[in-house]
Every structure is written in C-alpha cells, then in structure tokens.
Tab-separated table of C-alpha atoms in Angstrom:
chain	number	residue	atom	x	y	z
A	1378	MET	CA	23.871	3.522	1.961
A	1379	MET	CA	23.703	-0.260	1.810
A	1380	ILE	CA	21.372	-1.688	4.485
A	1381	THR	CA	23.066	-4.436	6.489
A	1382	ASP	CA	21.490	-7.516	8.027
A	1383	ASN	CA	21.791	-5.984	11.471
A	1384	GLU	CA	18.402	-6.140	13.171
A	1385	GLU	CA	19.088	-3.144	15.400
A	1386	LYS	CA	19.765	-0.924	12.409
A	1387	GLU	CA	16.627	-2.149	10.660
A	1388	LYS	CA	14.522	-1.255	13.688
A	1389	LYS	CA	15.692	2.363	13.585
A	1390	ILE	CA	14.567	2.910	10.001
A	1391	ILE	CA	11.116	4.497	9.754
A	1392	PRO	CA	9.647	3.362	6.411
A	1393	SER	CA	7.747	6.592	5.655
A	1394	ILE	CA	10.841	8.718	6.251
A	1395	PHE	CA	12.938	6.335	4.160
A	1396	ALA	CA	10.401	6.634	1.327
A	1397	GLU	CA	10.462	10.424	1.465
A	1398	SER	CA	14.248	10.465	1.444
A	1399	ILE	CA	14.764	8.210	-1.561
A	1400	TYR	CA	11.841	8.102	-4.020
A	1401	LYS	CA	10.597	10.489	-6.671
A	1402	LEU	CA	7.052	10.834	-7.962
A	1403	ASP	CA	6.505	12.544	-11.321
A	1404	GLY	CA	10.002	14.027	-11.191
A	1405	ARG	CA	9.672	15.469	-7.684
A	1406	PRO	CA	10.758	14.103	-4.298
A	1407	PHE	CA	8.082	11.828	-2.859
A	1408	ARG	CA	6.336	13.426	0.106
A	1409	LEU	CA	3.577	12.448	2.525
A	1410	THR	CA	2.927	16.061	3.491
A	1411	ASP	CA	-0.749	16.583	4.355
A	1412	ARG	CA	-1.370	12.845	3.933
A	1413	HIS	CA	-1.085	11.778	7.544
A	1414	TYR	CA	-3.665	9.052	6.952
A	1415	LEU	CA	-1.034	7.040	5.069
A	1416	LYS	CA	1.523	6.950	7.901
A	1417	PRO	CA	0.071	3.860	9.680
A	1418	ILE	CA	0.131	1.971	6.383
A	1419	TYR	CA	3.850	2.666	6.004
A	1420	ASP	CA	4.956	2.564	9.633
A	1421	GLY	CA	2.423	0.411	11.464
A	1422	GLY	CA	4.178	-2.932	10.989
A	1423	ILE	CA	0.869	-4.416	9.820
A	1424	GLU	CA	1.066	-8.064	8.756
A	1425	ASN	CA	-2.379	-8.287	7.144
A	1426	GLY	CA	-4.071	-5.175	5.798
A	1427	MET	CA	-6.275	-3.728	3.096
A	1428	ILE	CA	-7.188	-0.381	1.572
A	1429	MET	CA	-10.681	0.168	0.220
A	1430	SER	CA	-10.896	3.449	-1.640
A	1431	GLY	CA	-12.237	5.446	-4.537
A	1432	ARG	CA	-10.330	6.117	-7.726
A	1433	GLN	CA	-7.272	8.390	-7.821
A	1434	VAL	CA	-6.378	8.120	-4.130
A	1435	GLU	CA	-2.817	6.809	-4.511
A	1436	LYS	CA	-3.418	3.064	-4.222
A	1437	SER	CA	-0.815	2.309	-6.908
A	1438	THR	CA	1.693	4.764	-5.449
A	1439	THR	CA	1.246	3.286	-1.980
A	1440	ASN	CA	1.617	-0.275	-3.277
A	1441	SER	CA	4.761	0.554	-5.252
A	1442	THR	CA	6.537	2.426	-2.446
A	1443	HIS	CA	5.504	-0.256	0.045
A	1444	ILE	CA	6.944	-2.995	-2.170
A	1445	ALA	CA	10.117	-1.008	-2.895
A	1446	ASN	CA	10.672	-0.380	0.821
A	1447	HIS	CA	10.529	-4.109	1.538
A	1448	MET	CA	12.928	-4.924	-1.291
A	1449	LEU	CA	15.453	-2.263	-0.281
A	1450	LEU	CA	15.233	-2.590	3.500
A	1451	MET	CA	14.754	-6.334	4.011
A	1452	PRO	CA	17.535	-8.636	2.812
A	1453	ASN	CA	16.313	-11.837	1.122
A	1454	PHE	CA	12.763	-10.518	0.734
A	1455	LYS	CA	10.546	-12.277	-1.828
A	1456	GLY	CA	7.288	-10.652	-2.873
A	1457	LEU	CA	4.318	-11.080	-5.193
A	1458	TYR	CA	2.171	-8.404	-6.809
A	1459	PHE	CA	-0.961	-9.517	-8.642
A	1460	ALA	CA	-3.870	-7.863	-10.427
A	1461	PRO	CA	-6.766	-9.188	-12.535
A	1462	LEU	CA	-5.399	-8.280	-15.985
A	1463	THR	CA	-2.002	-8.536	-17.663
A	1464	SER	CA	-2.403	-4.928	-18.845
A	1465	GLN	CA	-2.816	-3.767	-15.231
A	1466	VAL	CA	0.289	-5.683	-14.161
A	1467	LYS	CA	2.324	-4.176	-17.020
A	1468	GLU	CA	1.178	-0.650	-16.180
A	1469	PHE	CA	2.045	-1.069	-12.500
A	1470	SER	CA	5.420	-2.636	-13.288
A	1471	ASN	CA	6.462	-0.023	-15.863
A	1472	GLU	CA	4.790	3.165	-14.657
A	1473	ARG	CA	4.916	2.722	-10.891
A	1474	LEU	CA	7.498	0.306	-9.495
A	1475	GLY	CA	9.862	0.556	-12.473
A	1476	LYS	CA	9.979	4.346	-12.336
A	1477	LEU	CA	10.632	4.343	-8.584
A	1478	PHE	CA	13.790	2.342	-9.243
A	1479	GLU	CA	14.775	4.256	-12.381
A	1480	TYR	CA	14.304	7.826	-11.092
A	1481	SER	CA	15.203	8.020	-7.402
A	1482	GLN	CA	16.516	11.063	-5.576
A	1483	LEU	CA	20.181	11.617	-6.452
A	1484	ASP	CA	19.925	8.350	-8.440
A	1485	VAL	CA	20.635	6.577	-5.164
A	1486	ILE	CA	18.791	3.347	-6.042
A	1487	LYS	CA	20.728	2.787	-9.251
A	1488	ARG	CA	23.997	3.875	-7.612
A	1489	GLU	CA	23.707	1.939	-4.351
A	1490	PHE	CA	21.267	-0.914	-4.900
A	1491	ILE	CA	20.637	-2.015	-8.472
A	1492	ASP	CA	23.313	-3.661	-10.576
A	1493	LYS	CA	23.146	-3.666	-14.373
A	1494	LYS	CA	22.744	-7.449	-14.276
A	1495	ASP	CA	19.676	-7.282	-12.022
A	1496	SER	CA	16.458	-8.196	-13.778
A	1497	GLN	CA	14.104	-5.259	-14.204
A	1498	ALA	CA	11.709	-7.093	-16.496
A	1499	VAL	CA	7.975	-6.489	-16.516
A	1500	PHE	CA	7.087	-9.665	-14.624
A	1501	LEU	CA	10.213	-10.019	-12.471
A	1502	LYS	CA	12.302	-7.400	-10.725
A	1503	GLU	CA	15.268	-8.190	-8.502
A	1504	ILE	CA	17.861	-6.435	-6.405
A	1505	LYS	CA	20.786	-8.783	-5.905
A	1506	LYS	CA	22.520	-6.505	-3.420
A	1507	THR	CA	19.713	-7.244	-0.956
A	1508	ASN	CA	18.852	-10.576	-2.623
A	1509	SER	CA	15.253	-9.406	-3.008
A	1510	THR	CA	12.756	-10.322	-5.713
A	1511	ILE	CA	9.234	-9.290	-6.694
A	1512	TYR	CA	7.092	-11.414	-9.001
A	1513	LEU	CA	4.373	-9.556	-10.914
A	1514	LYS	CA	1.521	-11.698	-12.219
A	1515	HIS	CA	-2.068	-11.492	-13.370
A	1516	CYS	CA	-4.642	-13.596	-11.564
A	1517	TYR	CA	-6.409	-15.946	-13.951
A	1518	GLY	CA	-9.559	-17.652	-12.699
A	1519	LEU	CA	-8.896	-19.045	-9.226
A	1520	GLY	CA	-5.212	-18.117	-9.231
A	1521	ASP	CA	-3.863	-21.482	-10.385
A	1522	ASN	CA	-1.323	-19.690	-12.614
A	1523	ILE	CA	0.295	-18.177	-9.494
A	1524	ARG	CA	0.905	-21.458	-7.660
A	1525	GLY	CA	4.417	-22.761	-7.161
A	1526	ILE	CA	6.343	-19.792	-5.822
A	1527	THR	CA	7.359	-19.051	-2.239
A	1528	VAL	CA	7.115	-15.454	-1.081
A	1529	ASN	CA	7.139	-13.390	2.093
A	1530	GLY	CA	4.949	-10.545	0.867
A	1531	ILE	CA	1.746	-10.420	-1.178
A	1532	TRP	CA	0.120	-7.322	-2.678
A	1533	GLY	CA	-3.223	-7.889	-4.409
A	1534	ASP	CA	-4.485	-4.944	-6.462
A	1535	GLU	CA	-7.968	-4.256	-7.870
A	1536	ILE	CA	-9.234	-7.299	-6.019
A	1537	GLN	CA	-12.848	-6.259	-6.526
A	1538	ASP	CA	-12.434	-7.923	-9.943
A	1539	ILE	CA	-10.833	-11.102	-8.574
A	1540	HIS	CA	-12.849	-14.123	-7.411
A	1541	ILE	CA	-12.666	-14.297	-3.622
A	1542	ASP	CA	-11.888	-18.028	-3.783
A	1543	ALA	CA	-8.622	-17.182	-5.550
A	1544	LEU	CA	-7.213	-15.403	-2.491
A	1545	PRO	CA	-6.661	-18.520	-0.320
A	1546	VAL	CA	-4.977	-20.209	-3.297
A	1547	ILE	CA	-2.586	-17.275	-3.680
A	1548	LYS	CA	-1.990	-17.110	0.086
A	1549	GLU	CA	-0.533	-20.623	-0.154
A	1550	CYS	CA	2.552	-18.949	-1.645
A	1551	GLN	CA	3.265	-17.759	1.911
A	1552	ALA	CA	3.077	-21.229	3.462
A	1553	HIS	CA	6.810	-21.197	4.235
A	1554	ALA	CA	7.257	-17.423	4.562
A	1555	LEU	CA	8.460	-17.537	8.152
A	1556	GLU	CA	11.154	-20.092	7.316
A	1557	ALA	CA	12.252	-18.759	3.905
A	1558	GLY	CA	13.654	-15.542	2.477
A	1559	SER	CA	13.515	-12.674	4.966
A	1560	ARG	CA	11.528	-14.876	7.368
A	1561	ASN	CA	8.612	-12.511	7.686
A	1562	ARG	CA	5.143	-12.248	6.216
A	1563	VAL	CA	3.026	-9.341	4.979
A	1564	THR	CA	-0.190	-9.200	2.938
A	1565	TRP	CA	-2.021	-6.170	1.539
A	1566	TYR	CA	-5.147	-5.988	-0.609
A	1567	THR	CA	-6.376	-2.850	-2.385
A	1568	GLY	CA	-9.425	-2.140	-4.457
A	1569	THR	CA	-12.449	-0.005	-5.250
A	1570	PRO	CA	-15.913	-1.313	-4.364
A	1571	LYS	CA	-18.268	-1.485	-7.341
A	1572	THR	CA	-21.079	-3.303	-5.550
A	1573	TYR	CA	-21.815	-4.505	-2.030
A	1574	SER	CA	-21.047	-8.127	-2.913
A	1575	ASN	CA	-17.616	-8.039	-4.552
A	1576	THR	CA	-14.329	-9.292	-3.116
A	1577	ILE	CA	-13.037	-5.991	-1.692
A	1578	GLN	CA	-16.336	-5.437	0.130
A	1579	GLN	CA	-16.238	-8.948	1.578
A	1580	LYS	CA	-12.658	-8.451	2.793
A	1581	TRP	CA	-13.665	-5.089	4.285
A	1582	ASP	CA	-16.439	-6.805	6.244
A	1583	GLN	CA	-13.777	-9.123	7.731
A	1584	SER	CA	-11.394	-6.282	8.649
A	1585	SER	CA	-11.023	-3.828	11.523
A	1586	GLN	CA	-12.838	-1.228	9.343
A	1587	ALA	CA	-10.867	1.928	10.149
A	1588	GLU	CA	-12.435	5.218	9.063
A	1589	TRP	CA	-10.684	8.615	8.944
A	1590	VAL	CA	-12.558	10.704	11.518
A	1591	VAL	CA	-12.490	14.508	11.449
A	1592	LYS	CA	-13.282	16.783	14.399
A	1593	CYS	CA	-15.186	20.020	13.721
A	1594	PRO	CA	-13.308	22.921	15.405
A	1595	HIS	CA	-16.593	24.815	15.854
A	1596	CYS	CA	-18.924	22.290	17.537
A	1597	ASN	CA	-16.438	19.483	18.362
A	1598	THR	CA	-18.446	16.909	16.414
A	1599	TYR	CA	-16.449	13.902	15.176
A	1600	GLN	CA	-17.474	12.703	11.725
A	1601	VAL	CA	-16.512	10.584	8.735
A	1602	MET	CA	-16.470	12.727	5.616
A	1603	GLY	CA	-19.337	12.080	3.209
A	1604	ILE	CA	-21.974	13.666	0.992
A	1605	LYS	CA	-23.366	15.769	3.857
A	1606	ASN	CA	-19.996	17.530	4.161
A	1607	LEU	CA	-20.078	18.772	0.561
A	1608	THR	CA	-21.117	22.185	-0.737
A	1609	PRO	CA	-20.299	23.678	-4.162
A	1610	ASP	CA	-17.205	25.487	-2.849
A	1611	LYS	CA	-16.155	24.060	0.521
A	1612	PHE	CA	-16.413	21.284	3.102
A	1613	VAL	CA	-18.764	21.877	6.027
A	1614	CYS	CA	-19.554	20.145	9.300
A	1615	ARG	CA	-22.541	17.871	8.885
A	1616	LYS	CA	-23.943	19.082	12.229
A	1617	CYS	CA	-23.310	22.833	12.590
A	1618	LYS	CA	-22.763	23.511	8.841
A	1619	MET	CA	-19.720	25.690	9.543
A	1620	GLU	CA	-16.744	25.356	7.207
A	1621	LEU	CA	-14.284	22.546	7.949
A	1622	PRO	CA	-10.729	23.925	7.581
A	1623	LYS	CA	-8.287	21.881	5.548
A	1624	ARG	CA	-6.086	21.506	8.634
A	1625	SER	CA	-8.909	19.791	10.542
A	1626	ILE	CA	-9.351	17.246	7.755
A	1627	ILE	CA	-5.602	16.630	7.493
A	1628	ASN	CA	-5.268	16.146	11.255
A	1629	GLY	CA	-8.002	13.564	11.585
A	1630	LEU	CA	-7.482	10.159	13.147
A	1631	TRP	CA	-8.175	6.538	12.297
A	1632	VAL	CA	-10.993	4.967	14.303
A	1633	GLU	CA	-11.598	1.221	13.994
A	1634	LYS	CA	-15.066	-0.287	14.194
A	1635	ALA	CA	-13.585	-3.678	15.127
A	1636	PRO	CA	-10.169	-2.926	16.696
A	1637	LYS	CA	-9.610	-6.482	17.983
A	1638	ARG	CA	-9.439	-7.922	14.473
A	1639	GLU	CA	-5.896	-8.639	13.295
A	1640	PHE	CA	-6.819	-7.970	9.658
A	1641	LYS	CA	-6.536	-4.185	9.441
A	1642	GLY	CA	-8.783	-2.370	6.992
A	1643	PHE	CA	-8.564	1.300	5.966
A	1644	ARG	CA	-11.219	3.110	3.938
A	1645	ILE	CA	-9.848	6.144	2.088
A	1646	SER	CA	-12.467	8.320	0.446
A	1647	GLN	CA	-11.937	10.739	-2.434
A	1648	LEU	CA	-12.808	13.596	-0.076
C-alpha cells in the first residue's frame, strides 16, 4: 500500500476516501457520513483556509486526519502544528494524531508506513517511508520559539488565543516551501470566536466567509442555521416555521460571501 512518487497516482487519490479507508476514531472506522460539509476541506485542494466554529465540532479530528493524509500521501512532506499552550499540543499529539497512527484500520499504518525507529514523540512525529515529518509546538508570545524550521504545511489551532502578529512570523517557516520537501504549501487555521476582536474573527473577516446554507423543502427558503431555527424538540424553517428534516440540513451547500478571495473560510456551527 506504499504510495509512490508518481504524480499520476497521487492525483487519483481522493483524500476523504483515503481517510475513511484507513483511520479509526474511538475504535471505529472513521466516516464522513452525514458530514458533507467537511468534504471540501479534505478534497478541495485549498492552499490557505480556516475553520471558525463552536466547541465540539470536530476541529481536532479534522486537523489530525488532514495532517496524517499529507504525511502518508505526500513524500518528503514537512509540517507544523501549533497551539497556544503546551498542554493543548500534548493533548493533540497524544490523543488525536498519535492515536490515528497507533490504531488504524487493519493496523495498516503500522504495517505499511511506520517503522519502529520512526520518532513518535510528543513534539516530533516522522514517517521515514515517506520521509515526512510534523513538528508540534506551542506558540509563545509572537511565535519567536517557532522560528528556524522549514515546512510545507502549517496548522494553527485555537488561534483565537494567539496574538495575530505571531501568524506572519510563523508563516516565515514556509518561505522555501515550494523549493523544499514536497514542494507544495498549505496553511489552515482553526478556532472558536470568543469576542469580535480576536485573531480568529480577524482572519474570518479576511476570508471568503463560506456559510452552510440549508434549503427548506416546504417554502424553498435558503437559510443559515441559527437561533431562529431552534425549538425545544426540532429544527424549523425561520420563514414558514415548518420542520426542517435532517436530510435537508445534511444536504446543504457552502455559499461564500466573498468567493474571489483566495483565503477560504468556513464557519461550522454547533447546529
């Protein structure tokens, strides 16, 4: 199952299908069933993107599978994951990314990719068979502690608690991304807005601002789910007040407020 350096073969691999075929989550095969809103994040080939969301909406799972896909599918890939606190980095490394590698379907990652000599430490994980590496660091102050490494991919987590001036400093790690490693570049930021002036909100304002839009099957009204869709026991259309079936919510579509912007933003609500 070793992925070669053949570009034609790489093009045929759909990242979301690869993820569903290889990873486990909480002891069960990883699935994106009924989570169609995540497909563009996996399969869209986005170079610069962000997810702004509430709590418990799979930010960590999405980051870990996204990182793992790049390490397994892209030879010579070098990546960086960062979060505000060392405790957050440790939790992500051990509970998310580490467990993806340790408990894959049919143990395929340990059998086909990871050698016993490969580092699987908290702050550095590597897969020598694909010559891929991920650095995991906390962001102190303006990110000066992260300087000095060259990477292709950057994943910034919980960036609402990171000073916005640290992001350009960290982005300098990609200065030679197109000439080094896998010769590509990808950046993703994730976070939960706490105020209207924090870093994730400011990045959202710079993005394409995609919202998941749901069509009411009764009155054909398109809407972004919010407080007006809530009742004690069901979701309703904000216009006609008829019940919104689960299938209508699942089969929504992303609509961008600023589609011409190259920095792609996705807002995922807890609804």
